[in-house]
Short mmCIF file of C-alpha atoms (C1' of nucleotides) and ligand atoms in Angstrom, two decimals:
data_model
loop_
_atom_site.label_atom_id
_atom_site.label_comp_id
_atom_site.label_asym_id
_atom_site.label_seq_id
_atom_site.Cartn_x
_atom_site.Cartn_y
_atom_site.Cartn_z
CA MET A 1 0.03 0.21 -0.14
CA ILE A 2 1.20 3.66 -0.50
CA PHE A 3 -0.13 5.18 2.97
CA ASN A 4 0.60 3.47 6.24
CA LEU A 5 -1.76 1.80 8.37
CA ALA A 6 -2.18 4.75 10.66
CA THR A 7 -3.22 7.24 7.98
CA GLY A 8 -5.81 4.82 6.66
CA TYR A 9 -7.14 4.49 10.09
CA ALA A 10 -7.09 8.30 10.35
CA LEU A 11 -9.08 8.50 7.08
CA GLN A 12 -11.69 6.32 8.15
CA ALA A 13 -11.99 7.82 11.77
CA LEU A 14 -12.31 11.41 10.33
CA ALA A 15 -14.90 10.57 8.13
CA GLY A 16 -16.77 9.26 11.12
CA LEU A 17 -16.32 12.20 13.58
CA PRO A 18 -18.95 15.20 13.76
CA GLU A 19 -18.25 18.41 12.03
CA SER A 20 -19.13 20.51 15.19
CA GLY A 21 -21.41 20.33 18.14
CA GLU A 22 -21.19 17.18 20.14
CA TYR A 23 -17.85 15.47 20.70
CA ALA A 24 -17.39 11.80 19.68
CA LEU A 25 -15.74 9.29 21.83
CA THR A 26 -12.61 7.17 20.81
CA ARG A 27 -14.32 4.30 22.32
CA ASP A 28 -17.28 4.35 20.15
CA LEU A 29 -15.46 5.14 17.10
CA ALA A 30 -13.19 2.38 17.37
CA GLU A 31 -16.12 0.11 18.11
CA ARG A 32 -18.01 1.31 14.94
CA LEU A 33 -14.93 0.87 12.79
CA GLU A 34 -13.73 -2.49 14.59
CA LEU A 35 -10.41 -0.69 14.78
CA PRO A 36 -7.92 -1.23 17.67
CA SER A 37 -9.23 1.31 20.15
CA PRO A 38 -5.81 2.43 21.98
CA TYR A 39 -4.03 2.72 18.73
CA LEU A 40 -6.83 4.77 17.43
CA ALA A 41 -6.63 6.85 20.25
CA LYS A 42 -3.12 7.34 19.64
CA ILE A 43 -3.78 8.57 16.12
CA LEU A 44 -6.73 10.95 17.16
CA GLN A 45 -4.27 12.69 19.66
CA ASN A 46 -1.89 13.28 16.74
CA LEU A 47 -4.42 14.79 14.74
CA ALA A 48 -5.45 16.90 17.64
CA ARG A 49 -1.88 18.08 17.75
CA ALA A 50 -1.68 19.15 14.36
CA GLY A 51 -4.96 20.93 14.57
CA ILE A 52 -7.00 18.75 12.60
CA LEU A 53 -9.24 17.68 15.43
CA GLU A 54 -10.37 19.45 18.63
CA SER A 55 -10.69 17.58 21.77
CA SER A 56 -12.07 17.88 25.30
CA ARG A 57 -11.65 15.95 28.22
CA GLY A 58 -14.17 14.76 30.99
CA PRO A 59 -17.75 13.73 30.46
CA LYS A 60 -19.51 14.80 27.11
CA GLY A 61 -15.84 15.12 25.89
CA GLY A 62 -14.18 13.45 22.72
CA TYR A 63 -12.98 14.55 19.52
CA ARG A 64 -14.63 16.53 16.34
CA LEU A 65 -13.14 18.15 13.60
CA ALA A 66 -11.89 21.31 14.01
CA ARG A 67 -12.66 22.83 10.72
CA LYS A 68 -15.76 21.98 8.20
CA ALA A 69 -15.01 18.78 6.47
CA ASP A 70 -14.64 20.33 3.09
CA GLN A 71 -11.86 22.16 4.44
CA ILE A 72 -9.74 19.36 5.30
CA SER A 73 -7.89 17.64 2.17
CA VAL A 74 -6.46 14.06 2.36
CA GLU A 75 -3.01 15.72 1.74
CA LYS A 76 -3.32 17.81 5.06
CA ILE A 77 -3.88 14.50 6.64
CA LEU A 78 -1.17 12.48 5.16
CA PHE A 79 1.39 15.41 5.92
CA ALA A 80 0.28 15.83 9.44
CA LEU A 81 0.95 12.12 10.02
CA GLU A 82 3.48 11.01 7.84
CA GLY A 83 5.51 14.43 7.36
CA GLU A 84 5.41 17.06 5.02
CA ASP A 85 7.68 15.35 2.62
CA ALA A 86 5.70 12.04 2.45
CA LEU A 87 5.41 12.33 -1.25
CA ASN A 88 8.85 13.59 -2.37
CA GLY A 89 11.41 11.33 -3.57
CA CYS A 90 11.87 8.78 -6.09
CA VAL A 91 8.60 6.40 -6.09
CA MET A 92 10.83 3.46 -6.79
CA GLY A 93 13.05 4.28 -3.61
CA PHE A 94 16.26 5.31 -5.76
CA PRO A 95 18.35 7.78 -3.79
CA VAL A 96 18.90 9.99 -7.13
CA CYS A 97 16.42 12.02 -8.31
CA ASP A 98 18.08 13.98 -11.02
CA ALA A 99 16.00 15.18 -14.10
CA SER A 100 19.15 15.16 -16.01
CA HIS A 101 19.81 11.58 -15.48
CA PRO A 102 16.11 10.04 -15.68
CA CYS A 103 16.00 6.39 -15.43
CA PRO A 104 13.54 4.88 -17.94
CA MET A 105 10.38 4.68 -15.74
CA HIS A 106 10.85 8.24 -14.67
CA ASP A 107 8.09 9.42 -17.08
CA ALA A 108 5.83 7.10 -15.98
CA TRP A 109 6.37 7.49 -12.54
CA THR A 110 6.12 11.09 -12.72
CA ALA A 111 2.60 10.77 -14.11
CA VAL A 112 1.56 8.69 -11.37
CA LYS A 113 2.79 10.96 -8.90
CA THR A 114 1.24 13.95 -10.22
CA GLN A 115 -1.99 12.03 -10.69
CA MET A 116 -1.76 10.94 -6.79
CA GLU A 117 -0.87 14.54 -5.59
CA ALA A 118 -3.92 15.85 -7.64
CA SER A 119 -6.34 13.37 -6.09
CA ILE A 120 -5.11 13.97 -2.57
CA ILE A 121 -5.30 17.63 -2.48
CA SER A 122 -8.57 17.82 -4.42
CA THR A 123 -10.48 15.03 -2.46
CA THR A 124 -12.02 16.23 1.30
CA LEU A 125 -13.16 14.87 4.27
CA ALA A 126 -16.40 15.84 3.02
CA ASP A 127 -15.80 13.83 -0.09
CA LEU A 128 -14.89 10.64 2.07
CA ARG A 129 -17.96 10.98 4.56
CA ARG A 130 -20.21 10.44 1.58
CA ALA A 131 -18.59 7.04 1.16
CA ALA A 132 -20.65 3.91 2.34
CA VAL A 133 -17.49 1.80 2.70
CA PHE A 134 -16.23 3.46 5.91
CA LYS A 135 -19.50 2.98 7.67
CA SER A 136 -20.51 -0.63 7.32
CA LYS A 137 -17.74 -3.52 6.86
CA PRO A 138 -19.50 -6.49 5.57
CA LYS A 139 -19.54 -9.34 7.99
CA SER A 140 -17.34 -11.60 5.91
CA ALA A 141 -14.61 -9.23 6.74
CA ARG A 142 -14.82 -9.56 10.61
CA LYS A 143 -12.73 -11.94 12.26
CA ARG A 144 -14.85 -14.73 13.81
CA MET B 1 7.91 5.47 -1.29
CA ILE B 2 6.05 2.51 -3.06
CA PHE B 3 8.48 0.02 -3.43
CA ASN B 4 10.75 -1.21 -0.60
CA LEU B 5 14.28 -0.46 -0.22
CA ALA B 6 15.27 -3.86 -1.19
CA THR B 7 13.36 -3.84 -4.32
CA GLY B 8 15.08 -0.60 -5.39
CA TYR B 9 18.67 -2.09 -4.36
CA ALA B 10 17.73 -5.03 -6.51
CA LEU B 11 16.78 -3.00 -9.84
CA GLN B 12 19.96 -1.18 -9.35
CA ALA B 13 21.75 -4.36 -8.95
CA LEU B 14 20.00 -6.10 -11.61
CA ALA B 15 20.60 -3.26 -14.15
CA GLY B 16 24.48 -3.70 -13.37
CA LEU B 17 24.53 -7.68 -13.93
CA PRO B 18 26.12 -9.27 -16.78
CA GLU B 19 23.57 -10.94 -19.17
CA SER B 20 25.54 -14.08 -19.41
CA GLY B 21 29.19 -15.47 -19.74
CA GLU B 22 31.20 -14.13 -16.62
CA TYR B 23 29.75 -14.10 -13.36
CA ALA B 24 30.20 -10.52 -11.28
CA LEU B 25 30.94 -10.52 -7.66
CA THR B 26 28.63 -9.23 -4.99
CA ARG B 27 31.19 -7.37 -3.53
CA ASP B 28 32.29 -5.29 -6.68
CA LEU B 29 28.73 -4.71 -7.50
CA ALA B 30 28.02 -3.30 -3.80
CA GLU B 31 31.10 -1.14 -4.09
CA ARG B 32 29.98 0.26 -7.42
CA LEU B 33 26.57 1.00 -6.51
CA GLU B 34 27.55 2.13 -2.92
CA LEU B 35 25.21 -0.24 -1.42
CA PRO B 36 25.57 -2.37 1.95
CA SER B 37 27.24 -5.27 0.78
CA PRO B 38 25.83 -8.14 3.13
CA TYR B 39 22.47 -6.87 2.58
CA LEU B 40 23.06 -6.83 -1.08
CA ALA B 41 24.14 -10.43 -0.82
CA LYS B 42 20.76 -11.32 0.68
CA ILE B 43 18.75 -9.93 -1.95
CA LEU B 44 20.74 -11.42 -4.71
CA GLN B 45 20.24 -14.81 -2.92
CA ASN B 46 16.54 -14.00 -3.03
CA LEU B 47 16.68 -13.23 -6.77
CA ALA B 48 18.75 -16.40 -7.47
CA ARG B 49 15.93 -18.64 -5.63
CA ALA B 50 13.36 -16.90 -7.53
CA GLY B 51 15.33 -17.97 -10.63
CA ILE B 52 16.13 -14.44 -11.85
CA LEU B 53 19.73 -14.83 -11.00
CA GLU B 54 22.06 -17.74 -11.81
CA SER B 55 24.73 -18.17 -9.33
CA SER B 56 27.66 -20.07 -8.79
CA ARG B 57 29.95 -20.60 -5.81
CA GLY B 58 33.71 -20.50 -5.47
CA PRO B 59 36.66 -18.60 -7.59
CA LYS B 60 34.90 -17.19 -10.87
CA GLY B 61 31.83 -17.29 -9.30
CA GLY B 62 29.07 -15.02 -8.74
CA TYR B 63 25.85 -13.90 -10.23
CA ARG B 64 24.84 -13.13 -13.67
CA LEU B 65 21.06 -12.94 -15.28
CA ALA B 66 19.30 -16.23 -15.60
CA ARG B 67 17.46 -14.71 -18.81
CA LYS B 68 18.18 -11.63 -21.18
CA ALA B 69 17.54 -8.48 -19.89
CA ASP B 70 14.48 -7.75 -22.24
CA GLN B 71 12.96 -10.58 -20.82
CA ILE B 72 12.95 -9.58 -17.37
CA SER B 73 10.20 -7.10 -16.20
CA VAL B 74 10.16 -4.95 -13.13
CA GLU B 75 7.16 -6.46 -12.16
CA LYS B 76 8.62 -9.74 -12.19
CA ILE B 77 11.34 -8.30 -9.57
CA LEU B 78 8.88 -6.64 -7.37
CA PHE B 79 6.73 -9.92 -7.27
CA ALA B 80 9.75 -11.99 -6.62
CA LEU B 81 10.70 -9.95 -3.58
CA GLU B 82 7.45 -8.30 -2.23
CA GLY B 83 5.00 -11.29 -3.18
CA GLU B 84 2.71 -11.65 -5.89
CA ASP B 85 -0.09 -9.45 -4.40
CA ALA B 86 1.89 -6.55 -3.69
CA LEU B 87 0.19 -4.61 -5.69
CA ASN B 88 -3.08 -5.56 -4.93
CA GLY B 89 -5.75 -4.17 -2.14
CA CYS B 90 -6.53 -0.51 -1.57
CA VAL B 91 -3.59 2.03 -2.07
CA MET B 92 -5.09 3.89 0.75
CA GLY B 93 -4.77 1.03 2.86
CA PHE B 94 -8.35 0.32 3.60
CA PRO B 95 -9.45 -3.07 4.26
CA VAL B 96 -12.72 -3.30 2.29
CA CYS B 97 -12.34 -3.05 -1.65
CA ASP B 98 -15.52 -3.30 -2.68
CA ALA B 99 -16.44 -1.88 -6.32
CA SER B 100 -20.16 -1.58 -5.32
CA HIS B 101 -19.40 1.06 -2.39
CA PRO B 102 -16.32 2.79 -3.76
CA CYS B 103 -15.09 5.50 -1.64
CA PRO B 104 -14.65 8.75 -3.33
CA MET B 105 -11.04 8.33 -4.29
CA HIS B 106 -11.67 5.09 -5.82
CA ASP B 107 -11.52 6.03 -9.29
CA ALA B 108 -8.71 8.16 -9.01
CA TRP B 109 -6.67 5.26 -7.17
CA THR B 110 -7.66 2.79 -9.62
CA ALA B 111 -6.20 4.94 -12.79
CA VAL B 112 -3.08 5.30 -10.47
CA LYS B 113 -2.60 1.72 -10.03
CA THR B 114 -3.59 1.05 -13.54
CA GLN B 115 -0.83 3.03 -14.62
CA MET B 116 1.88 1.82 -12.11
CA GLU B 117 0.92 -1.50 -13.33
CA ALA B 118 1.32 -0.63 -16.92
CA SER B 119 4.59 0.87 -16.59
CA ILE B 120 6.01 -1.86 -14.09
CA ILE B 121 5.04 -4.82 -16.92
CA SER B 122 6.35 -2.91 -19.92
CA THR B 123 9.69 -1.87 -18.16
CA THR B 124 12.38 -4.59 -18.62
CA LEU B 125 15.87 -4.65 -17.40
CA ALA B 126 17.00 -3.74 -20.66
CA ASP B 127 15.40 -0.45 -20.29
CA LEU B 128 16.86 0.27 -16.91
CA ARG B 129 20.48 -0.71 -18.10
CA ARG B 130 20.28 2.33 -20.51
CA ALA B 131 19.92 4.37 -17.68
CA ALA B 132 22.94 6.47 -16.49
CA VAL B 133 21.71 7.18 -12.98
CA PHE B 134 22.47 3.56 -11.82
CA LYS B 135 25.89 3.97 -13.14
CA SER B 136 27.22 7.07 -11.31
CA LYS B 137 26.17 8.82 -7.97
CA PRO B 138 27.02 12.60 -7.73
CA LYS B 139 29.68 13.04 -5.30
CA SER B 140 27.38 15.23 -3.20
CA ALA B 141 24.85 12.32 -2.25
CA ARG B 142 27.80 10.25 -0.63
CA LYS B 143 28.34 10.50 3.13
CA ARG B 144 31.57 12.01 3.99
"C1'" DT C 1 -16.14 19.05 47.08
"C1'" DT C 2 -16.19 14.87 45.35
"C1'" DA C 3 -16.69 11.20 42.01
"C1'" DA C 4 -17.03 9.82 37.14
"C1'" DA C 5 -15.62 10.42 32.45
"C1'" DT C 6 -12.39 11.26 29.26
"C1'" DT C 7 -7.97 12.83 26.72
"C1'" DA C 8 -2.67 13.44 27.24
"C1'" DG C 9 1.60 11.21 27.58
"C1'" DG C 10 4.48 8.03 28.43
"C1'" DA C 11 6.35 3.24 29.23
"C1'" DC C 12 6.35 -0.72 27.35
"C1'" DC C 13 5.63 -4.91 23.65
"C1'" DA C 14 5.55 -7.21 19.21
"C1'" DA C 15 6.15 -7.41 14.33
"C1'" DA C 16 8.42 -6.44 10.02
"C1'" DG C 17 12.18 -4.00 7.64
"C1'" DG C 18 16.77 -2.70 7.03
"C1'" DG C 19 21.40 -4.70 7.79
"C1'" DT C 20 25.30 -7.37 10.01
"C1'" DC C 21 28.13 -11.39 11.03
"C1'" DC C 22 29.76 -16.22 10.83
"C1'" DG C 23 29.99 -20.97 9.59
"C1'" DA C 24 28.83 -24.39 6.06
"C1'" DA C 25 28.84 -26.00 1.53
"C1'" DA C 26 30.52 -25.81 -3.40
"C1'" DT C 27 34.02 -24.66 -6.82
"C1'" DG C 28 38.35 -23.76 -9.48
"C1'" DA C 29 43.20 -23.48 -9.40
"C1'" DT C 30 47.66 -25.03 -7.41
"C1'" DA D 1 44.34 -33.21 -2.00
"C1'" DT D 2 44.53 -28.54 -0.54
"C1'" DC D 3 43.30 -24.20 -0.71
"C1'" DA D 4 41.35 -19.82 -1.49
"C1'" DT D 5 37.07 -18.03 -3.17
"C1'" DT D 6 32.61 -17.33 -3.49
"C1'" DT D 7 27.79 -18.31 -2.52
"C1'" DC D 8 24.19 -20.30 1.10
"C1'" DG D 9 21.50 -20.07 5.47
"C1'" DG D 10 20.84 -18.87 9.42
"C1'" DA D 11 21.31 -16.14 13.92
"C1'" DC D 12 21.66 -11.82 15.26
"C1'" DC D 13 20.91 -6.45 15.87
"C1'" DC D 14 18.57 -2.16 15.23
"C1'" DT D 15 15.06 0.89 13.92
"C1'" DT D 16 10.31 1.88 12.75
"C1'" DT D 17 5.78 0.97 12.70
"C1'" DG D 18 1.57 -0.90 14.76
"C1'" DG D 19 -0.45 -1.94 19.15
"C1'" DT D 20 -1.28 -2.08 24.45
"C1'" DC D 21 -1.37 -0.48 29.25
"C1'" DC D 22 -1.04 2.63 32.83
"C1'" DT D 23 -1.17 7.08 35.36
"C1'" DA D 24 -1.76 12.15 35.24
"C1'" DA D 25 -4.55 16.18 34.23
"C1'" DT D 26 -8.74 17.85 32.95
"C1'" DT D 27 -13.75 18.65 32.63
"C1'" DT D 28 -18.74 17.59 33.76
"C1'" DA D 29 -22.11 16.74 37.00
"C1'" DA D 30 -24.02 15.33 41.41
S1 SF4 E 201 14.41 8.95 -12.73
FE1 SF4 E 201 14.10 6.90 -12.02
S2 SF4 E 201 14.99 6.96 -10.21
FE2 SF4 E 201 14.97 8.86 -10.83
S3 SF4 E 201 13.35 9.82 -9.69
FE3 SF4 E 201 12.79 9.01 -11.71
S4 SF4 E 201 12.12 7.14 -11.56
FE4 SF4 E 201 12.95 7.59 -9.72
S1 SF4 E 202 -13.21 2.12 -2.91
FE1 SF4 E 202 -11.90 3.61 -1.59
S2 SF4 E 202 -10.99 2.41 0.21
FE2 SF4 E 202 -12.11 0.72 -1.45
S3 SF4 E 202 -10.32 0.19 -2.51
FE3 SF4 E 202 -11.17 1.77 -3.68
S4 SF4 E 202 -9.82 3.72 -2.67
FE4 SF4 E 202 -9.70 1.94 -1.37
#
DNA sequence: TTAAATTAGGACCAAAGGGTCCGAAATGAT
DNA sequence: ATCATTTCGGACCCTTTGGTCCTAATTTAA
């Protein structure tokens, strides 16, 4: 996969968090998404530190989005969790990225990367929330 | 990055190995490419087990390609080192990949993936060997 | 003011990737 | 035969990622 696990969890979680008003509980969210609760908690903390989530402790506390869902791009989330240059460097993992000595895959890879960047920039949480896939997993995918 | 480090090393190494005749030494190869020699050795062993390389022990031994360079695709190398389904699954790392419940990035991701697959299938070692980037690293990239 | 609920933060554990090292097996040359 | 050379294979180490657990701090409500 391209993003790491935590980022995938974050996207699923963020897509299921309220935009404003009521805070949602880590525990409930983890249960709904069937994700490991303590690990999800860590991720949510990171997102809160990054300013993507607002948190409140104590009863009636929890997490909610810090901005409108359509103001939070997938790119912002990726960068918050994996660093600003998560998309920099050679997609094939080679150390030298010299345009004057491109390897034979360079043009193809560049196109791939451009396309990736375009989609993560233009896709926001508001788009993700419209997806059913985040809200219900088929029974067959659950461990028995 | 998308491929793991070992796969990148493998591509660089394979691009520098003889097609037939003389065997090349792991040590020399590692030195030329400035890669960690014992680790490269492991990777070459894996490639030999996978039938991509031929090996010979003892003096005058070493490694060489098992087939012509234009018969070895990047895909073959990827699959040998990272498994047949290295490209399967959701690029975003989500567990459920149900075409009937696509998330909003699905079409974009599918296009990215299709493009990736096309390039790794159509690019062979023969193509990679023509690249200068594998043969000389700029001094500035070396640790002093 | 006290108690319950909830995040914050750190210590800790496990698995995988990246990397080193060493002894055993094979092979070519003397 | 012997020896030097090289791959083979496994054991081992370090770092990162994924994941758990416990305690402290904060907030609400009785
Ligand atoms: S030229 Fe090849 S190795 Fe260099 S960045 Fe482009 S794809 Fe990677
Ligand atoms: S629909 Fe979305 S989550 Fe599912 S495989 Fe496609 S990109 Fe991944």
